[in-house]
Tab-separated table of C-alpha atoms and ligand atoms in Angstrom:
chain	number	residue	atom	x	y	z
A	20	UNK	CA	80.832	19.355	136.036
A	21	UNK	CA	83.059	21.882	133.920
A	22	UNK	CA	80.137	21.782	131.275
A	23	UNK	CA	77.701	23.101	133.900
A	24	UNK	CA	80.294	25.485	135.088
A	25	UNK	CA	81.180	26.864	131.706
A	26	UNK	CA	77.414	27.392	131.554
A	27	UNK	CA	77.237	29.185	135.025
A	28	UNK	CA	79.981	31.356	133.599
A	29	UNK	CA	78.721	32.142	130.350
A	30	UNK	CA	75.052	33.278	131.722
A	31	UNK	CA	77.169	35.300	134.192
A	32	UNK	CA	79.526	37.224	132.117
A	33	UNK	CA	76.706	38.675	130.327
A	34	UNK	CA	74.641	40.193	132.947
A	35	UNK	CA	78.115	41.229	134.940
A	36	UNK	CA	78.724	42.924	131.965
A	37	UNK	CA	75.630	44.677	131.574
A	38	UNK	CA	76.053	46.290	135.288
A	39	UNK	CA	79.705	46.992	134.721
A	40	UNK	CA	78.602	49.190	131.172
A	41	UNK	CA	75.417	50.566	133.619
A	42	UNK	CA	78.385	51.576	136.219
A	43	UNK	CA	80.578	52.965	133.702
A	44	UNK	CA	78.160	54.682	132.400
A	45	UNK	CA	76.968	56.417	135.633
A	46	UNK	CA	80.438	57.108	136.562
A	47	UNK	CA	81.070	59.324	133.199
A	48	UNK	CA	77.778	60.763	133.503
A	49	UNK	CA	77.889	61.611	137.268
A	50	UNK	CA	82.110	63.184	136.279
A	51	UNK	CA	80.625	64.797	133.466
A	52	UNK	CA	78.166	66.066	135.500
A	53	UNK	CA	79.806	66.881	138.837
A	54	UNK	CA	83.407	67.551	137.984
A	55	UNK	CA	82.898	69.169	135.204
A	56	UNK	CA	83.188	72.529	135.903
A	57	UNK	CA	86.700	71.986	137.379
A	58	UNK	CA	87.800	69.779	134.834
A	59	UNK	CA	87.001	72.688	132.161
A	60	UNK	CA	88.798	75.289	134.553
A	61	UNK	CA	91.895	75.333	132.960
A	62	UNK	CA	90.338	75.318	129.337
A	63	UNK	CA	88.623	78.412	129.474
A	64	UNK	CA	89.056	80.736	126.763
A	65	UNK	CA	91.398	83.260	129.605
A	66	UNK	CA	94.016	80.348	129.598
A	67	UNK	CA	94.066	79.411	125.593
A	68	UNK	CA	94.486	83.316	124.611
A	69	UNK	CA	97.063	83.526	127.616
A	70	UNK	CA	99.123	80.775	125.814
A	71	UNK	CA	99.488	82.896	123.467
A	72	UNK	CA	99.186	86.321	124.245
A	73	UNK	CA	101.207	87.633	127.731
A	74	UNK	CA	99.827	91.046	129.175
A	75	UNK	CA	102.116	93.381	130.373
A	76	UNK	CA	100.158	94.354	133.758
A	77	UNK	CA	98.032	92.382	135.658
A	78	UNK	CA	94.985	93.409	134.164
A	79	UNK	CA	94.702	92.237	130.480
A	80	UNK	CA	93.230	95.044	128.170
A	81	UNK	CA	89.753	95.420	128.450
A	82	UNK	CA	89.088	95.030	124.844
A	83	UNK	CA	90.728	91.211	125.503
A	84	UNK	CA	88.577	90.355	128.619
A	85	UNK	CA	85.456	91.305	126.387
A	86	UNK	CA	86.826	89.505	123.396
A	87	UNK	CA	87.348	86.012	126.106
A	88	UNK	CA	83.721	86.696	127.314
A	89	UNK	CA	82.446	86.686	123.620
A	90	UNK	CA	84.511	83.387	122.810
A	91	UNK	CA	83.124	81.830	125.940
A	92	UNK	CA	79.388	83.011	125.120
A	93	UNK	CA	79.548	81.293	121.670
A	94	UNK	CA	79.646	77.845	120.811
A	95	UNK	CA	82.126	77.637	118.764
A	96	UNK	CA	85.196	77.488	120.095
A	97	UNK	CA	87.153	79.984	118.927
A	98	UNK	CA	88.732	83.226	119.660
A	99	UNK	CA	89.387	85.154	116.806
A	100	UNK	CA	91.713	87.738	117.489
A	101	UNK	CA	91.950	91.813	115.638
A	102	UNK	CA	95.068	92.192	113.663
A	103	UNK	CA	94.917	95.365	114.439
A	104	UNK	CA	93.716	95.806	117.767
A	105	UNK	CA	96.326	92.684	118.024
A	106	UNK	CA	99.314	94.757	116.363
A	107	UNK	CA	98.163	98.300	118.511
A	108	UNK	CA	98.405	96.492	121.759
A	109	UNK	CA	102.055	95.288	120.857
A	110	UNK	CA	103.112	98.321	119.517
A	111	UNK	CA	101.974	100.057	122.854
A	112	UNK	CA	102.936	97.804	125.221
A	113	UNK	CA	99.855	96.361	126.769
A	114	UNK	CA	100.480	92.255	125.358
A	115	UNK	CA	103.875	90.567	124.389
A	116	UNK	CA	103.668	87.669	122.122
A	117	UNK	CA	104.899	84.576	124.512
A	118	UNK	CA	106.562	82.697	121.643
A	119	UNK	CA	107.049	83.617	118.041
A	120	UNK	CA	106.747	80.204	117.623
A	121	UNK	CA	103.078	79.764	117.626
A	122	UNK	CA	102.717	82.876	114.961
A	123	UNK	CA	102.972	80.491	111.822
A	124	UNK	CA	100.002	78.440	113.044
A	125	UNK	CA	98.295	81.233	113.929
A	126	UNK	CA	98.754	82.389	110.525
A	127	UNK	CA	97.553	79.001	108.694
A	128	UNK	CA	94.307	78.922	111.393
A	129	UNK	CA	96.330	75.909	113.119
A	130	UNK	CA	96.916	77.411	116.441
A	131	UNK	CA	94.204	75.346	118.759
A	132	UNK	CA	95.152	75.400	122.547
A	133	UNK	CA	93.002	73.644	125.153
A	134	UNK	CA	90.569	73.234	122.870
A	135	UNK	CA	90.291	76.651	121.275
A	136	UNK	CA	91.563	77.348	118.183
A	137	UNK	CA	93.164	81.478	117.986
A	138	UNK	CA	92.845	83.118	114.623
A	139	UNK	CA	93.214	86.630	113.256
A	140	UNK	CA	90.535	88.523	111.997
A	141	UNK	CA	91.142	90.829	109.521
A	142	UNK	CA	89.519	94.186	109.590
A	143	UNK	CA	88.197	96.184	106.345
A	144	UNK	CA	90.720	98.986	107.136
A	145	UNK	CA	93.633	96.875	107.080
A	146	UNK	CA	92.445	95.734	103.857
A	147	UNK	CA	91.930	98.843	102.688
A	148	UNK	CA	95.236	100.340	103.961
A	149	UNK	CA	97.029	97.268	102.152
A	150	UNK	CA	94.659	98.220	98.570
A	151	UNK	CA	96.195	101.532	98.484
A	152	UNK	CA	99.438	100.428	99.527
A	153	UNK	CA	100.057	98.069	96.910
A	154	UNK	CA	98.382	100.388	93.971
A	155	UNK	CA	100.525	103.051	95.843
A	156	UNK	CA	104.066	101.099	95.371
A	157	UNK	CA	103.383	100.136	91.983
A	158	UNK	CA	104.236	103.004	90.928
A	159	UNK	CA	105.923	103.952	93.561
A	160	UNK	CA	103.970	106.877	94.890
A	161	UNK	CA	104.302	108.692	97.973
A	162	UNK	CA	101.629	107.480	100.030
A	163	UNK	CA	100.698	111.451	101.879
A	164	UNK	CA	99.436	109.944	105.086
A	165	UNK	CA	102.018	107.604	105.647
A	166	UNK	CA	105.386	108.542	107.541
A	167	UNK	CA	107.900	107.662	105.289
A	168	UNK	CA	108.777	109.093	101.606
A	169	UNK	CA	111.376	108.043	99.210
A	170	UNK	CA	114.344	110.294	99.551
A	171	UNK	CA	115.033	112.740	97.135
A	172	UNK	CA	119.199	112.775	97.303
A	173	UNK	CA	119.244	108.978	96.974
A	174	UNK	CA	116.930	109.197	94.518
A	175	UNK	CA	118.903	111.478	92.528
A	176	UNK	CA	122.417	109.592	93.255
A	177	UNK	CA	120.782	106.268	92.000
A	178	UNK	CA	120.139	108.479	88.885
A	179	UNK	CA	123.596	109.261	88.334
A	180	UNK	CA	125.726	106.033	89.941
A	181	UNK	CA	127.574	103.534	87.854
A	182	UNK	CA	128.901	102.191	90.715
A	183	UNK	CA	127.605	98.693	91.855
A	184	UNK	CA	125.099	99.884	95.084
A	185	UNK	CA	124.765	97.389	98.003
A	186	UNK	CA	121.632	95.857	98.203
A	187	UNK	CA	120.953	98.306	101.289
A	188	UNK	CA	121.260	101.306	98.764
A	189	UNK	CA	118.403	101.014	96.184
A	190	UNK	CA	115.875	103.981	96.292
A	191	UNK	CA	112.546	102.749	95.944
A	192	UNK	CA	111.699	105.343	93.100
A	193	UNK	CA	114.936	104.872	91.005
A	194	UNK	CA	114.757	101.805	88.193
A	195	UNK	CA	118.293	100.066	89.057
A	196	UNK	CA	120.928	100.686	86.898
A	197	UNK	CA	122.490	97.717	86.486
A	198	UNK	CA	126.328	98.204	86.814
A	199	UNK	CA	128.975	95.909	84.915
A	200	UNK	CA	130.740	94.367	87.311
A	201	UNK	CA	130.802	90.955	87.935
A	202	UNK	CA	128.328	89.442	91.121
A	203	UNK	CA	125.873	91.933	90.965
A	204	UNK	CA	123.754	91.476	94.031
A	205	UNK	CA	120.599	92.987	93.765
A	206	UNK	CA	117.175	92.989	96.326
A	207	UNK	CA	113.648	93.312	94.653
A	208	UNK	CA	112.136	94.177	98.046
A	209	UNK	CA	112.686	97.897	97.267
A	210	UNK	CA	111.805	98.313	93.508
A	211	UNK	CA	108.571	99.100	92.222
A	212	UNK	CA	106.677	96.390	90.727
A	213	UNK	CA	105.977	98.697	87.397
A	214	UNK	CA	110.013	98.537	87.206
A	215	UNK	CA	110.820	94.954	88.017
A	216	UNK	CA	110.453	93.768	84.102
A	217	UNK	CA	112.248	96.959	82.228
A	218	UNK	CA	114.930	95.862	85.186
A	219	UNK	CA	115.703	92.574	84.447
A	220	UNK	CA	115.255	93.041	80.364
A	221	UNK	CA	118.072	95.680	81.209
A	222	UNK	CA	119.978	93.430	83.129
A	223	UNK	CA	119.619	90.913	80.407
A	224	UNK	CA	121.076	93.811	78.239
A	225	UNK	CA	123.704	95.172	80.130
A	226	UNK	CA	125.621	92.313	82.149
A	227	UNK	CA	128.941	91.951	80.543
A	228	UNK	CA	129.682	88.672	78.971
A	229	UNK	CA	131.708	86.162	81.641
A	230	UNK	CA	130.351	87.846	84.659
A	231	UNK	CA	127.091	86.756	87.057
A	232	UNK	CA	124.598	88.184	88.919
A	233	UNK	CA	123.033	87.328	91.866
A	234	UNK	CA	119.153	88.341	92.578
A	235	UNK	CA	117.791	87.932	95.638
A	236	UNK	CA	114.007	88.083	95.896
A	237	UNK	CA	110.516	86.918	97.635
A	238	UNK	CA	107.311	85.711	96.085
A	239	UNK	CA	104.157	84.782	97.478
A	240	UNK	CA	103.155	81.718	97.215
A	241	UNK	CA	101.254	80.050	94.936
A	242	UNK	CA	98.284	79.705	97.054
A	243	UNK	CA	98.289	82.979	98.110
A	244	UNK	CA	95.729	85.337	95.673
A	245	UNK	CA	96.398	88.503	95.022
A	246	UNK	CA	94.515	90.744	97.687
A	247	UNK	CA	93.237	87.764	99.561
A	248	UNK	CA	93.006	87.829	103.399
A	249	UNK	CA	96.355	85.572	103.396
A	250	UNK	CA	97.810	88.365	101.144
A	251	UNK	CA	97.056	91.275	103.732
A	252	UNK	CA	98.701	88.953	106.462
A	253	UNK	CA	101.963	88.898	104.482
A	254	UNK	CA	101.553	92.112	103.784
A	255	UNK	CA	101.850	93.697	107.255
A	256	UNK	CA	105.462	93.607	107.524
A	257	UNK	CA	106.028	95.642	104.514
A	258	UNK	CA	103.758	98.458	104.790
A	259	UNK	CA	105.670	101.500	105.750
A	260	UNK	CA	106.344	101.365	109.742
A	261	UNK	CA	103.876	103.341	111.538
A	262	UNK	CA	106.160	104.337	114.904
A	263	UNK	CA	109.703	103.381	113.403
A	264	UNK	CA	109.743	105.274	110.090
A	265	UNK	CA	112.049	107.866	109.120
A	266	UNK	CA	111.180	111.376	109.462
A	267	UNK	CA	110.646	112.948	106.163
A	268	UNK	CA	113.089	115.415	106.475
A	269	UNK	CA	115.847	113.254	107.608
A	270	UNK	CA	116.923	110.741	104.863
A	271	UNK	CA	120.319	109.401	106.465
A	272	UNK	CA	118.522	107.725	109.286
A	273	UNK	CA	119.568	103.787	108.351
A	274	UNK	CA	116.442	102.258	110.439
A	275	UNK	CA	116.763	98.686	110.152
A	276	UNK	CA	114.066	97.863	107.545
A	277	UNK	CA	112.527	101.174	108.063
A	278	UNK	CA	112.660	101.802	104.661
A	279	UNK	CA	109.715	101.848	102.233
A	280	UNK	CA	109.862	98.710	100.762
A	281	UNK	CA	107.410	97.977	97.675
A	282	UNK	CA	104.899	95.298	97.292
A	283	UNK	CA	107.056	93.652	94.267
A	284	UNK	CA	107.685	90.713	97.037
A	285	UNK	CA	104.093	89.794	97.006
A	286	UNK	CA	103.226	90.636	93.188
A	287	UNK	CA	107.023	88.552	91.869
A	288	UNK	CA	106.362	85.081	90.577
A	289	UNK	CA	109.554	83.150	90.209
A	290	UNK	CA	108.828	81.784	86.913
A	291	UNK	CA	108.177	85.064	85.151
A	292	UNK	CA	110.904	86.296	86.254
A	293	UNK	CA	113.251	83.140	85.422
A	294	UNK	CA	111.304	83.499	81.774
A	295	UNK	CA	112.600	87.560	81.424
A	296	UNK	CA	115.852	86.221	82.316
A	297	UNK	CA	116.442	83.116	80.227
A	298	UNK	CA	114.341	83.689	77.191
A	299	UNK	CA	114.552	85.968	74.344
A	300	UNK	CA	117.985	88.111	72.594
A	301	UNK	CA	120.718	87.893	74.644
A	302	UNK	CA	119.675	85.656	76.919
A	303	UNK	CA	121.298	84.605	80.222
A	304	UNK	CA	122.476	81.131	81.252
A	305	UNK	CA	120.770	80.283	84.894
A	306	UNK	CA	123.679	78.734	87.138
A	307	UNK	CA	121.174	78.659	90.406
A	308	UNK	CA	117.708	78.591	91.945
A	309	UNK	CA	117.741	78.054	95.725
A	310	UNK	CA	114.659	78.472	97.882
A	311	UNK	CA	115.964	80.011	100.916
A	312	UNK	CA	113.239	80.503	102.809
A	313	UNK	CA	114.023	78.836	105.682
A	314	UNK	CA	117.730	80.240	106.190
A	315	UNK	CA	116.078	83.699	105.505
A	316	UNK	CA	113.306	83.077	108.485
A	317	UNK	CA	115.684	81.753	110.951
A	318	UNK	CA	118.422	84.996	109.857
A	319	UNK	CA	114.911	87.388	110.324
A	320	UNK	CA	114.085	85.342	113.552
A	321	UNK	CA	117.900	85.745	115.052
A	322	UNK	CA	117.682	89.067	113.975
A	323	UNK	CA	114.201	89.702	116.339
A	324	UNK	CA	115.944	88.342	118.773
A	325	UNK	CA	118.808	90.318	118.841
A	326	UNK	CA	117.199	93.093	118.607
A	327	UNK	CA	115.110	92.180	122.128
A	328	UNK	CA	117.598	90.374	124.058
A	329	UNK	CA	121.012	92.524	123.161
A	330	UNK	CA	120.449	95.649	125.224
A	331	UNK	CA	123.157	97.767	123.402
A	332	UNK	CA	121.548	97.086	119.764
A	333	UNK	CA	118.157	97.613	121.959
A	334	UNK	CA	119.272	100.659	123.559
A	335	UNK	CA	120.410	102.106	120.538
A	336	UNK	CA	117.088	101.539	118.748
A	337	UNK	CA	114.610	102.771	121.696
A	338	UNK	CA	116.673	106.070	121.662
A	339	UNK	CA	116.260	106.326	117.973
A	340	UNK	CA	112.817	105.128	117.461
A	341	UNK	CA	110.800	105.002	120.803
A	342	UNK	CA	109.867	102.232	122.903
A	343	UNK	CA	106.536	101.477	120.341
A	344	UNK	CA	108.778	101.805	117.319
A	345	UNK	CA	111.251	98.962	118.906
A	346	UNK	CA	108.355	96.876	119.780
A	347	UNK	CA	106.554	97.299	116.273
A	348	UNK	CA	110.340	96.195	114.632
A	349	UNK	CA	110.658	93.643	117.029
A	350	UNK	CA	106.903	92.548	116.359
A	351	UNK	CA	107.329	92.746	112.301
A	352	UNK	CA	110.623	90.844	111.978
A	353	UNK	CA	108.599	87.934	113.817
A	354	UNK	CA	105.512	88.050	111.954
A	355	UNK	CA	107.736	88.053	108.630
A	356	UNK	CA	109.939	85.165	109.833
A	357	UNK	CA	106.524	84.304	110.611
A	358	UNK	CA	104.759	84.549	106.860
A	359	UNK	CA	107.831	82.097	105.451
A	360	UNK	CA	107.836	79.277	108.019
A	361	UNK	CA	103.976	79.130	107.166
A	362	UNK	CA	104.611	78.790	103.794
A	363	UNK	CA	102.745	81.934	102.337
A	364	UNK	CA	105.959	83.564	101.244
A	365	UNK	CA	109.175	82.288	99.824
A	366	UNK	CA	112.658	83.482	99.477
A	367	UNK	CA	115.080	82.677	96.033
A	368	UNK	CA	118.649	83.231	94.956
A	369	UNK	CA	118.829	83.039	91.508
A	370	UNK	CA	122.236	83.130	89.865
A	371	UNK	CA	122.463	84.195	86.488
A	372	UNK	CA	125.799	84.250	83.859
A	373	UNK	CA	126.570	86.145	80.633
B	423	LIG	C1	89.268	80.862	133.622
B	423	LIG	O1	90.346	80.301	134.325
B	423	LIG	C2	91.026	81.179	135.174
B	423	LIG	C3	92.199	80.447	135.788
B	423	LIG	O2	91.966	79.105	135.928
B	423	LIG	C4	90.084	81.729	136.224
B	423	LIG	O3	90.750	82.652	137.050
B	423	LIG	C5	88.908	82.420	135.525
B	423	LIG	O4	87.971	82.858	136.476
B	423	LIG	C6	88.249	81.471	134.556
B	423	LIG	N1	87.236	82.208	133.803
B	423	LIG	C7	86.031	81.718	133.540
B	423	LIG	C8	85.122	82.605	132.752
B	423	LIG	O5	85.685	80.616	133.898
B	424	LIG	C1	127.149	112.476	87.755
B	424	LIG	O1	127.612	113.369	88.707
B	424	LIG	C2	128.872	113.948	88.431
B	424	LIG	C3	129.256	114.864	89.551
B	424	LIG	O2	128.994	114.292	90.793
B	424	LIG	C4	128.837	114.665	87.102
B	424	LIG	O3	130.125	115.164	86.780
B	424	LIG	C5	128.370	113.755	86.020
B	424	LIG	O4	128.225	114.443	84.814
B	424	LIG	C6	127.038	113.123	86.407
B	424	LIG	N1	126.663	112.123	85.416
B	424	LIG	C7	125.453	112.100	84.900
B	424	LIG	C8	125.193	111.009	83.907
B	424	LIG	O5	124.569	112.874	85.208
B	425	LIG	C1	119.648	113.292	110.885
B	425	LIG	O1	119.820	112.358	111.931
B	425	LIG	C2	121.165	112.258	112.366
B	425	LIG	C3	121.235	111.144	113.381
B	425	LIG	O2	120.313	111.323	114.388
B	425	LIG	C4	121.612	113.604	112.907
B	425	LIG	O3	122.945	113.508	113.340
B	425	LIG	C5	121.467	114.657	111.838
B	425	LIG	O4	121.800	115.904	112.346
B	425	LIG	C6	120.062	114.679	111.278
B	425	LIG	N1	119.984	115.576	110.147
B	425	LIG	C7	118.988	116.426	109.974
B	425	LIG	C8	119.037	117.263	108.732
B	425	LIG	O5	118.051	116.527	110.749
B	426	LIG	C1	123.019	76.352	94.241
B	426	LIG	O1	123.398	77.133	95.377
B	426	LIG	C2	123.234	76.457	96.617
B	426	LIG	C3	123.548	77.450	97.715
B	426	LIG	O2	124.694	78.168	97.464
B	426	LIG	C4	124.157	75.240	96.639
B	426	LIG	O3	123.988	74.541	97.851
B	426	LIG	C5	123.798	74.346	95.473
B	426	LIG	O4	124.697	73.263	95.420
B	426	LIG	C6	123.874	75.102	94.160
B	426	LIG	N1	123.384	74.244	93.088
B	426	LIG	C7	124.013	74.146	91.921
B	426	LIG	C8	123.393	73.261	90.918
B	426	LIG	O5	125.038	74.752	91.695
B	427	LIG	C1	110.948	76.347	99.954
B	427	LIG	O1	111.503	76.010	101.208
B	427	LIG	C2	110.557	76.018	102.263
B	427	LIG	C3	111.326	75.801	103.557
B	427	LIG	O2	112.282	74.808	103.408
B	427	LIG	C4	109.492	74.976	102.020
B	427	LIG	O3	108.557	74.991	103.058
B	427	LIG	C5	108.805	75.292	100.700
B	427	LIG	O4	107.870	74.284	100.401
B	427	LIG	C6	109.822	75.391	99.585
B	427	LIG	N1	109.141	75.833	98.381
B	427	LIG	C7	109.241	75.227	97.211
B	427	LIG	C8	108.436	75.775	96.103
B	427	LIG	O5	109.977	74.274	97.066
């Protein structure tokens, strides 16, 4: 009796089985079918760029509803975004960025929502702009179409200080003179890359026996090649600021980070300069090498936010620099804070002793 039942059962199963897969099947290929439409509704390419992406009226720009009608035309999957149709339409207003969050994985092509994966695309001016830029700051010329210019007084007081300058205080065109006192605290985001080496052998030559030094600088890095489309993404936030930049005539104008700063942060490599330091006559003794890149991010990333969320410090820089030269500062200290949580830059201390 059970063997004959056993037997019923097992010639059963099977061809239960066999319906069961048939219905299955049917079912995902009717859903698939039928409900497909609205079960792709919310992952159109309109809902992934509006994840990231916020407009500011209730029309999005029209050069965004053509760029979501491309995405959704090609196969592919992605929407790949202008950097600088992206940075314009911050700048004036028409997008917000809904969470700086997301700009480090759009930086490292990581950023996939609903299915699409955002990325930048970077255009042959920008490249081109960043090219002259970096040629430009090498020397440290004055770049004629861009806004800002190295000031001549500070220029000429850097010339003629032997007072220790705060790191806010360094004219881009002036080699530092290194001053003997002890904790020296110096900032290579200002000085020209042709002077970073004649600096540090003169630091190496100058810094009174018993005292330290403290540099403070950024490197790309390693992965990063020099002019490489991941070296024109870190180097947005450096170029000279197109809406908040000093006027030429003006030099006392402290703009947060509207100063010129050089391309030495992208052209430094830590161990060449930790080989100037420590090697050869007269050598200094290394006390420290931190990588602060993170505290630096989340100080750049408080910073953004402070400058969008407290309305005096707000105020204060909309009446100084415009409503497009707030949003570009707001927009750069981001995509900065940005570059070093991705990993393509990197922030040292380095503490050095006679
Ligand atoms: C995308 O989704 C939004 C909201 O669900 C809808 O309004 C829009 O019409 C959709 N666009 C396309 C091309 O399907
Ligand atoms: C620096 O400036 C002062 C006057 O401000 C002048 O007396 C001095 O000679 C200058 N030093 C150099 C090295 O030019
Ligand atoms: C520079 O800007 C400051 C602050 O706005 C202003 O007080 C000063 O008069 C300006 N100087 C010149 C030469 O324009
Ligand atoms: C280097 O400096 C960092 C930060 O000030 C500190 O945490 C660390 O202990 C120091 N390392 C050495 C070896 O002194
Ligand atoms: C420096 O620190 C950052 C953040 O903590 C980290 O992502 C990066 O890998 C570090 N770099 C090196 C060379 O250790």
């Amino acid at each position: 009796m059970t063997v004959t039942l056993d037997l019923n059962a097992s010639t059963i199963l099977p061809s239960s089985c066999f319906a069961a897969l048939c219905l299955l099947f049917l079912l995902v290929f009717c859903s698939s079918t039928v409900s497909g439409p609205t079960a792709k509704k919310p992952s159109n390419a309109t809902q992934a760029l509006f994840t990231l992406l916020a407009p500011t009226s209730v029309a999005w720009p029209k050069e965004y509803a053509r760029l979501v009608t491309h995405s959704t035309s090609s196969r592919s999957k992605t929407i790949s975004i202008s950097m600088s149709s992206l940075i314009n339409r911050i700048c004036d207003g028409a997008v917000e960025i809904r969470d700086y969050a997301d700009l480090p994985d759009l930086f490292s092509e990581n950023l996939v929502v609903y299915g699409w994966r955002i990325t930048l695309a970077l255009d042959t001016a920008w490249n081109l702009q960043v090219l002259r830029w970096v040629t430009g700051s090498y020397f440290s010329w004055s770049l004629v179409d861009l806004d800002s210019v190295s000031c001549l007084p500070n220029l000429k007081r850097a010339h003629n200080t032997s007072e220790p300058k705060p790191t806010d205080d360094e004219s881009p065109a002036a080699p530092l003179s290194f001053s003997i006192t002890p904790n020296v605290h110096l900032d290579f985001d200002y000085l020209p890359f042709s002077c970073l080496e004649p600096s540090l052998l003169e630091l190496r030559a100058t810094l009174a026996p018993g005292t330290s030094a403290t540099l403070e600088f950024t490197t790309p890095a390693p992965h990063v090649a020099f002019l490489s489309p991941q070296f024109t993404l870190c180097a947005v936030p450096f170029l000279p600021r197109r809406h908040a930049a000093p006027p030429t005539s003006n030099c006392t104008l402290p703009g947060p980070r509207a100063r010129t700063r050089t391309a030495t942060p992208l052209q430094a490599s830590l161990h060449r300069i930790l080989e100037l330091l420590t090697t050869g006559t007269a050598a200094l003794a290394l006390e420290n090498v931190s990588n602060v890149s993170r505290q630096y991010a989340d100080g750049l990333s408080a910073a953004a936010t402070h400058l969008e969320e407290a309305s005096a410090t707000r105020a204060a820089f909309i009446r100084q620099w415009g409503d497009a030269g707030w949003r570009e500062e707001r927009l750069m200290m981001g995509w900065e804070a940005a570059l070093f949580s991705a990993g393509l830059l990197m922030r040292w201390v380095v503490v050095v002793r006679k």
